[in-house]
XYZ file of C-alpha atoms in Angstrom:
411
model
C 7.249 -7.128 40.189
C 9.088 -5.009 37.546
C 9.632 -8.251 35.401
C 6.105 -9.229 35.568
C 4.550 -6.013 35.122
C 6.895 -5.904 31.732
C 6.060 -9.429 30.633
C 2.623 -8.447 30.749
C 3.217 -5.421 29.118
C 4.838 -7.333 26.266
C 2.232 -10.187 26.152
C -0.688 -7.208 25.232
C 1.548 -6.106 22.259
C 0.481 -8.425 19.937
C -3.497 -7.993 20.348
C -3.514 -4.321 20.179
C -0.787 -4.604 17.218
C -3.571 -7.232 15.429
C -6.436 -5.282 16.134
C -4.587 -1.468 14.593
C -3.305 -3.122 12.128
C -6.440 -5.251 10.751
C -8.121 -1.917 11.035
C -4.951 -0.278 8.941
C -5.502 -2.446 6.576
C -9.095 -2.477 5.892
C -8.607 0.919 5.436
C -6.697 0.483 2.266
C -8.203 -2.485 1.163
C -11.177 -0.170 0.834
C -13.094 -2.633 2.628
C -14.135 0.690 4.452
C -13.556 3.983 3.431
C -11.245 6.347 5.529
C -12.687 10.160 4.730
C -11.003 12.620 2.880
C -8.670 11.985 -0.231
C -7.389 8.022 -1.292
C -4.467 7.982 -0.105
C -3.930 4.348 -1.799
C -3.497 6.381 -5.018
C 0.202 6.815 -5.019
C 0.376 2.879 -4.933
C -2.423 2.687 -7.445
C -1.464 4.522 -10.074
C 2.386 5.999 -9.234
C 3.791 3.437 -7.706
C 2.363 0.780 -10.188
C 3.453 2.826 -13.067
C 7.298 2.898 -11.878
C 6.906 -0.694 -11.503
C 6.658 -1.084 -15.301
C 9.855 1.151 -16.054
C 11.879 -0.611 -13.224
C 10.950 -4.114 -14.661
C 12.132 -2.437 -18.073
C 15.896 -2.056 -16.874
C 15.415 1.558 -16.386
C 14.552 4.149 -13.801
C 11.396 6.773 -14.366
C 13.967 9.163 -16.060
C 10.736 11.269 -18.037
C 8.912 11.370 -14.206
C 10.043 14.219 -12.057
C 7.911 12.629 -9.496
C 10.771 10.012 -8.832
C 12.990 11.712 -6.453
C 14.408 8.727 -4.650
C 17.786 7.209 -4.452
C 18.175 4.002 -6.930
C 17.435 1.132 -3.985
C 14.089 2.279 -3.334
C 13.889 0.409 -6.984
C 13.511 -2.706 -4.373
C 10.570 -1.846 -2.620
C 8.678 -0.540 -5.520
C 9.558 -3.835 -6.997
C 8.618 -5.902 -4.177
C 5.301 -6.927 -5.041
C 6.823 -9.045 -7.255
C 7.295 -11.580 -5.166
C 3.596 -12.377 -4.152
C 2.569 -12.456 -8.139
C -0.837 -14.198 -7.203
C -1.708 -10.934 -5.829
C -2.304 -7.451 -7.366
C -0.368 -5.162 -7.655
C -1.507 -2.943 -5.058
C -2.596 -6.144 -2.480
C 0.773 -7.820 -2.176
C 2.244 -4.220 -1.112
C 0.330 -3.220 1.344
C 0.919 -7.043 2.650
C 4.385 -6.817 2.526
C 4.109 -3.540 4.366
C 2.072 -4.730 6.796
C 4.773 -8.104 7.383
C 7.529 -5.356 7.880
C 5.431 -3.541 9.999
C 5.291 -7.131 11.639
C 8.688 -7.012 11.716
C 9.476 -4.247 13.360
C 7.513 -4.903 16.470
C 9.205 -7.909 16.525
C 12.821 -6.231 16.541
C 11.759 -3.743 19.487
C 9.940 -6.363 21.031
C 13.067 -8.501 21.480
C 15.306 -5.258 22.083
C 12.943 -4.826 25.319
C 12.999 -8.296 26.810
C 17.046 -7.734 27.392
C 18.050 -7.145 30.511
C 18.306 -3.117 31.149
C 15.870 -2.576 28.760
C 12.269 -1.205 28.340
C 9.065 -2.334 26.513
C 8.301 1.035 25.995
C 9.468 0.966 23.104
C 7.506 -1.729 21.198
C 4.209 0.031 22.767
C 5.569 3.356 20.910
C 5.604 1.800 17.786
C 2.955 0.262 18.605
C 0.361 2.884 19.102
C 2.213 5.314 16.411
C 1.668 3.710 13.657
C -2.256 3.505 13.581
C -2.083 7.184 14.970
C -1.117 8.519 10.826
C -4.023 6.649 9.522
C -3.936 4.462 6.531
C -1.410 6.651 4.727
C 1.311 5.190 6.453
C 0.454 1.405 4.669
C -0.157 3.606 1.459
C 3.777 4.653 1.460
C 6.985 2.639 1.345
C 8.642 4.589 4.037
C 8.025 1.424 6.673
C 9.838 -0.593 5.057
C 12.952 2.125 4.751
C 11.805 2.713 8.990
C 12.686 -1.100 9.644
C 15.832 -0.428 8.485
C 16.853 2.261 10.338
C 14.888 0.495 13.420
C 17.715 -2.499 12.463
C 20.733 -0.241 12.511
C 20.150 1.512 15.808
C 19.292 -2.145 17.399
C 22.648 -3.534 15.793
C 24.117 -0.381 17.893
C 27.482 -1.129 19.813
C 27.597 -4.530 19.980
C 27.501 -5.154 16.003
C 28.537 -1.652 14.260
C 29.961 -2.887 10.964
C 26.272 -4.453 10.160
C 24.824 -0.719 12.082
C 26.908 0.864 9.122
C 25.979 -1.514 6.147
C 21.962 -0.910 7.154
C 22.653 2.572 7.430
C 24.057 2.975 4.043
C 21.663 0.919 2.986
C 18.939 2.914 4.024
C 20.219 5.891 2.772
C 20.288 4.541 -0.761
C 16.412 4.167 0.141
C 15.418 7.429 1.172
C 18.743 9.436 2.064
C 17.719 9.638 5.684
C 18.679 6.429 7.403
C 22.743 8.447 6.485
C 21.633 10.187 9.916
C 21.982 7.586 12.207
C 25.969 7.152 12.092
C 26.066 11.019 13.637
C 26.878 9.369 17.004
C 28.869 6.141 15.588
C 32.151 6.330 17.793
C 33.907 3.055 16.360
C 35.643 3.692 12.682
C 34.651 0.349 11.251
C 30.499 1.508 11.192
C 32.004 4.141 8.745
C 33.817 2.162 6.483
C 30.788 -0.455 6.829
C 28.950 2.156 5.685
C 31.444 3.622 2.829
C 32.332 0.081 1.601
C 28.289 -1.051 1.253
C 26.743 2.135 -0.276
C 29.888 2.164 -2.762
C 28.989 -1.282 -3.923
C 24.823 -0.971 -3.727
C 25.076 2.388 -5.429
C 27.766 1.763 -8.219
C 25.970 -1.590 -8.722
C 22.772 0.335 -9.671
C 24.306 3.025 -11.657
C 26.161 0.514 -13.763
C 22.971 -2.313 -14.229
C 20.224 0.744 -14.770
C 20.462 4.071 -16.507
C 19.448 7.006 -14.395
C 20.045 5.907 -11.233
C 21.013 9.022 -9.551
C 18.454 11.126 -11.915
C 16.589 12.174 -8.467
C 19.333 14.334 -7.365
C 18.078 16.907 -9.871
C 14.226 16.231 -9.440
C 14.932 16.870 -5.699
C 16.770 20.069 -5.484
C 13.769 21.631 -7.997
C 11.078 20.971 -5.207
C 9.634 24.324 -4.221
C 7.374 24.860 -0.484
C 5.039 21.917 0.510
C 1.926 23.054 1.767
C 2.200 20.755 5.440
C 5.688 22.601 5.930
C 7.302 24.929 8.402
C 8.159 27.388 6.164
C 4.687 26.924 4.313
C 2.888 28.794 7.144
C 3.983 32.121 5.881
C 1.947 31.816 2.759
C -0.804 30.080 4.695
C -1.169 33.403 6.353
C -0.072 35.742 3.611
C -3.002 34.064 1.746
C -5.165 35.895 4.214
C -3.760 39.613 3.346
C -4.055 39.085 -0.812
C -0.802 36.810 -1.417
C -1.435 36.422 -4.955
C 0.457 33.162 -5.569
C -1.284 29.762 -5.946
C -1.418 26.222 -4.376
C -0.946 23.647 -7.191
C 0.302 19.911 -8.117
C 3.830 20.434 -8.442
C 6.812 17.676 -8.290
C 4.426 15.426 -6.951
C 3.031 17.458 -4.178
C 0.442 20.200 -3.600
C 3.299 23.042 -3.204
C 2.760 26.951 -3.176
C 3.171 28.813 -6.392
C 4.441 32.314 -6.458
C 5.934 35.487 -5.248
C 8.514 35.114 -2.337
C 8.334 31.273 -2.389
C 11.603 30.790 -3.470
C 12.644 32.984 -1.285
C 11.231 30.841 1.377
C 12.461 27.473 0.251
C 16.123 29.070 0.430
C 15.232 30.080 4.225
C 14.089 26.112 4.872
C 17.343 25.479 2.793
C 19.379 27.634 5.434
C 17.555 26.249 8.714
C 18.054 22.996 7.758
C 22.014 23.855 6.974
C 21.928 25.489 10.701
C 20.598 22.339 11.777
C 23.265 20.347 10.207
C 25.997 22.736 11.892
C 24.313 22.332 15.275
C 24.753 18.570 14.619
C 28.227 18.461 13.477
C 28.932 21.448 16.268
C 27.480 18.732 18.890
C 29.735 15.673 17.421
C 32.468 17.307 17.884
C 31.983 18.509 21.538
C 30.269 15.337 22.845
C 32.005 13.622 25.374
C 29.331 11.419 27.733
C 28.471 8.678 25.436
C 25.844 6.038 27.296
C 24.124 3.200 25.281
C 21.336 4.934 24.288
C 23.441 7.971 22.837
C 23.091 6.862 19.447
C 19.610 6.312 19.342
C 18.949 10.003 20.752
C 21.155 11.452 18.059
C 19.998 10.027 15.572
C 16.686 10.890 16.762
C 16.987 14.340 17.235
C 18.737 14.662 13.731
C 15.604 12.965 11.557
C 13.373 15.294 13.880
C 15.689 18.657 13.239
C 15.584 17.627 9.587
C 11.988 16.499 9.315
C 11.230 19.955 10.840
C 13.100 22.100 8.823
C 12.406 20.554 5.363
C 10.891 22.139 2.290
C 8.208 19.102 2.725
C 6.833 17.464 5.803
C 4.513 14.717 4.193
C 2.345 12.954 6.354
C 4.437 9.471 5.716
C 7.595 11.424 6.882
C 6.254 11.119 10.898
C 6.711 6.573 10.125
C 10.456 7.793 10.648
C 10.262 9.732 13.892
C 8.147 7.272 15.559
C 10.731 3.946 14.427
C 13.392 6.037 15.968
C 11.068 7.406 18.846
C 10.704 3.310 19.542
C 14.614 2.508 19.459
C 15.084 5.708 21.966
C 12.776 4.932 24.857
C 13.885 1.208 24.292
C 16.931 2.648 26.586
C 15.316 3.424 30.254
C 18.010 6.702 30.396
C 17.048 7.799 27.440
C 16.166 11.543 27.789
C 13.761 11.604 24.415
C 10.261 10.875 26.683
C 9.165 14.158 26.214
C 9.882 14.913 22.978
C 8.644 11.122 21.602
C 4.948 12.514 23.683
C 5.216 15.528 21.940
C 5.987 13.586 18.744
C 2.972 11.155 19.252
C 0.304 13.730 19.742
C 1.902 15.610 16.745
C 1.420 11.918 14.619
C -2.933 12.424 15.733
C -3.091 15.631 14.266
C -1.191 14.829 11.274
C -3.802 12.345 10.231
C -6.190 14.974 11.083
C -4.688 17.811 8.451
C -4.143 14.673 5.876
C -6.134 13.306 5.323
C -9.370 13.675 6.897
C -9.401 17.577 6.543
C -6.577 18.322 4.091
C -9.021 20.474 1.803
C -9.351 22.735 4.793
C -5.280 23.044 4.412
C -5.503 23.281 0.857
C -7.691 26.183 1.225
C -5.949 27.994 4.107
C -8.696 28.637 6.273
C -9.492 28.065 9.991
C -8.863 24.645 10.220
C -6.467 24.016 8.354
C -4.473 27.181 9.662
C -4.845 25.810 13.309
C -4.200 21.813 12.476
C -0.656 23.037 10.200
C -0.025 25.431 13.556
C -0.596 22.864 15.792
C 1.100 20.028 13.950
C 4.262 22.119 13.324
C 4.122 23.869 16.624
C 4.987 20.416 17.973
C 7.435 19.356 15.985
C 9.078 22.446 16.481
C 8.921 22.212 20.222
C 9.941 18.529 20.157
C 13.190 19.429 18.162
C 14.143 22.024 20.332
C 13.583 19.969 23.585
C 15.314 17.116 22.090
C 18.356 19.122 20.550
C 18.568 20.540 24.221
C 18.274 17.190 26.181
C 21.065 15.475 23.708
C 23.390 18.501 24.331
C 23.168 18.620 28.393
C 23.551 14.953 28.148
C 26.798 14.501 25.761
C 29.070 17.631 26.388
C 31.052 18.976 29.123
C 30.597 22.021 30.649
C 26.325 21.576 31.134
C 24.565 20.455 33.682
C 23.753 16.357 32.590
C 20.185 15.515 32.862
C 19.466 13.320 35.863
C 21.511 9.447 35.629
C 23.456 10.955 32.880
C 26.981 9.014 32.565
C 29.864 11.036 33.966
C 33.069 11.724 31.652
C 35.308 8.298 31.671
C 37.945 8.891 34.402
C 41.822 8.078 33.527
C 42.302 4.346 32.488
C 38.687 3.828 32.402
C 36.928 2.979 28.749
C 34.087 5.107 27.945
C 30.792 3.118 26.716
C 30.607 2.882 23.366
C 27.676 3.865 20.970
């Protein structure tokens, strides 16, 4: 009965994947308008733009809005290869294929024996849930990836580690998912293929590492944690300003330096915890690498200067690789995660002026929104911990330390 009800489950991900995504992509197609600001701008105009330098040899070295590493040259140059489409067409096609993609990955990944749709259907549903932003963005394509990696896992880690590495030279993230990797040959996978990507770029194209600089010069987001406290100063007199800045709508003004540096130390804390937990962990099950690397995007994602709407594509790819695993103890964090994905679309962008302008809306969405993340990380970071090191309780079907002559499972 349990392989029926999952075939069945399977066999309905296709039409409700067709039916999202035709509306997805409608949506940026402008066949119908989604309210609120275009959100197909970035591609438009920004994206487009860099497309021109990139073809020139050269990265955007005069655009401080280019803060990525030198491989997310690829996807910006993608397009390319449909030529009988604009600009703007052939990417949101090619992000819709690797959208296409993906499913297929976690689809497979579930039909294994001692493994779950669930999954597939969390990608599945996600997606739509952020709106047509998430088609408007490249970060997809850096989420299939990552989705890659974890799938690649134990049985394959030196191609885990090459996607990895790969991914980080994307959008820095992807780095996170080799926190749990127990066998040495993912990490020299990983050392050996960003060495070559990266010194291939910086020696073929000038400015290839140029970001490093726009990046650390990024002040408070207005969607962030730490941007609440000026959300609600603004309501005593705060007398700083919400303005275009580095490519976002950031706050302006007294104290928020002061409050980056606080984001800067949480997310530091966050990388101790991490490191703190690496070191300690000693119950390693199958899906152990999927919830670390899991709970590190979401500690991350939650702590940054910037939360941008597109940022949530990440939690939900490695939401899907997590509850792939049947003992993986993410559910209640990937729920919290989901809901948090609907009200994201709802402060950007159907009602992001409301955010913009700090007042009852857009106070409660950002609260709510960042409320959630913040309980999903700490639920998460929690779960992972009782799960991995000795001395806790282990959360229910938890593996048990290896016992003498007896080789641990390896993630």
């Amino acid at each position: 009965m349990k392989t029926t009800g999952a075939r069945r489950s399977l066999a309905w991900l296709p039409v409700v994947w067709c039916l999202t995504r035709l509306m997805l992509l409608l949506f940026v197609l402008k066949v119908h308008v989604f309210p609120g600001p275009d959100v197909t701008s970035d591609v438009q105009v920004i994206y487009q733009g860099w497309y021109g330098v990139l073809r020139s040899g050269t990265f955007p070295l005069e655009d401080v809005t280019w803060q990525y590493p030198p491989a997310a040259a690829l996807a910006i140059l993608s397009p390319g290869l449909l030529p009988f489409l604009e600009y703007a067409t052939a990417f949101f096609v090619l992000v819709c294929v690797t959208d296409l993609v993906v499913l297929a990955l976690l689809a497979c990944a579930g039909r294994r024996p001692g493994r779950s749709p669930r999954g597939a259907w969390v990608w599945v549903i996600g997606v739509p849930l952020l709106g047509p932003t998430v088609y408007a963005r490249y970060d997809v394509m850096v989420t299939a990836v990552a989705v890659a990696a974890l799938l690649a896992g134990a049985r394959h880690p030196r191609a885990m580690g090459a996607l990895a590495a790969f991914g980080a030279l994307l959008k820095v993230w992807p780095a996170m998912l080799l926190l749990a990797a127990r066998r040495g040959s993912a990490w020299v996978s990983a050392l050996v293929t960003g060495a070559v990507v990266a010194g291939g770029f910086a020696l073929l194209m000038p400015g290839a590492f140029a970001f490093l600089t726009f990046q650390r010069d990024r002040g408070t987001e207005v969607e962030s944690l730490g941007a609440l406290v000026f959300h609600v100063a603004r309501q005593f007199g705060w007398e700083g300003e919400v303005r275009l800045n580095y490519g976002s709508i950031e706050f302006l003004g007294p104290w928020v330096d002061e409050v980056s540096t606080g984001a800067l130390f949480l997310t530091g804390a966050a990388f101790g915890w991490l490191v703190l937990w690496r070191l300690l962990a000693r119950r390693f099950e199958e899906h152990t690498l999927a919830d670390a690397a899991f709970v590190a995007v979401l500690m991350f994602t939650t702590t940054s200067r910037v939360i941008s709407p597109q940022y949530m594509v990440w939690l939900v790819g490695l939401a899907a690789v997590c509850l792939c695993f049947p003992g993986s103890r993410m559910r209640l964090p990937v729920a919290l995660v989901l809901v948090a994905c609907f009200v994201t679309v709802l402060e950007f962008p159907l009602y992001f002026g409301n955010v913009v302008a700090s007042d009852g809306l857009g106070l409660t969405l950002l609260f709510l929104r960042n409320g959630l993340l913040v309980a999903a990380a700490l639920l998460a970071a929690r779960a992972l911990w009782r799960a991995a090191v000795p001395g806790t309780v282990p959360a229910p079907g938890a593996a048990q330390p290896a016992r003498a002559g007896e080789t641990p499972v390896s993630s």
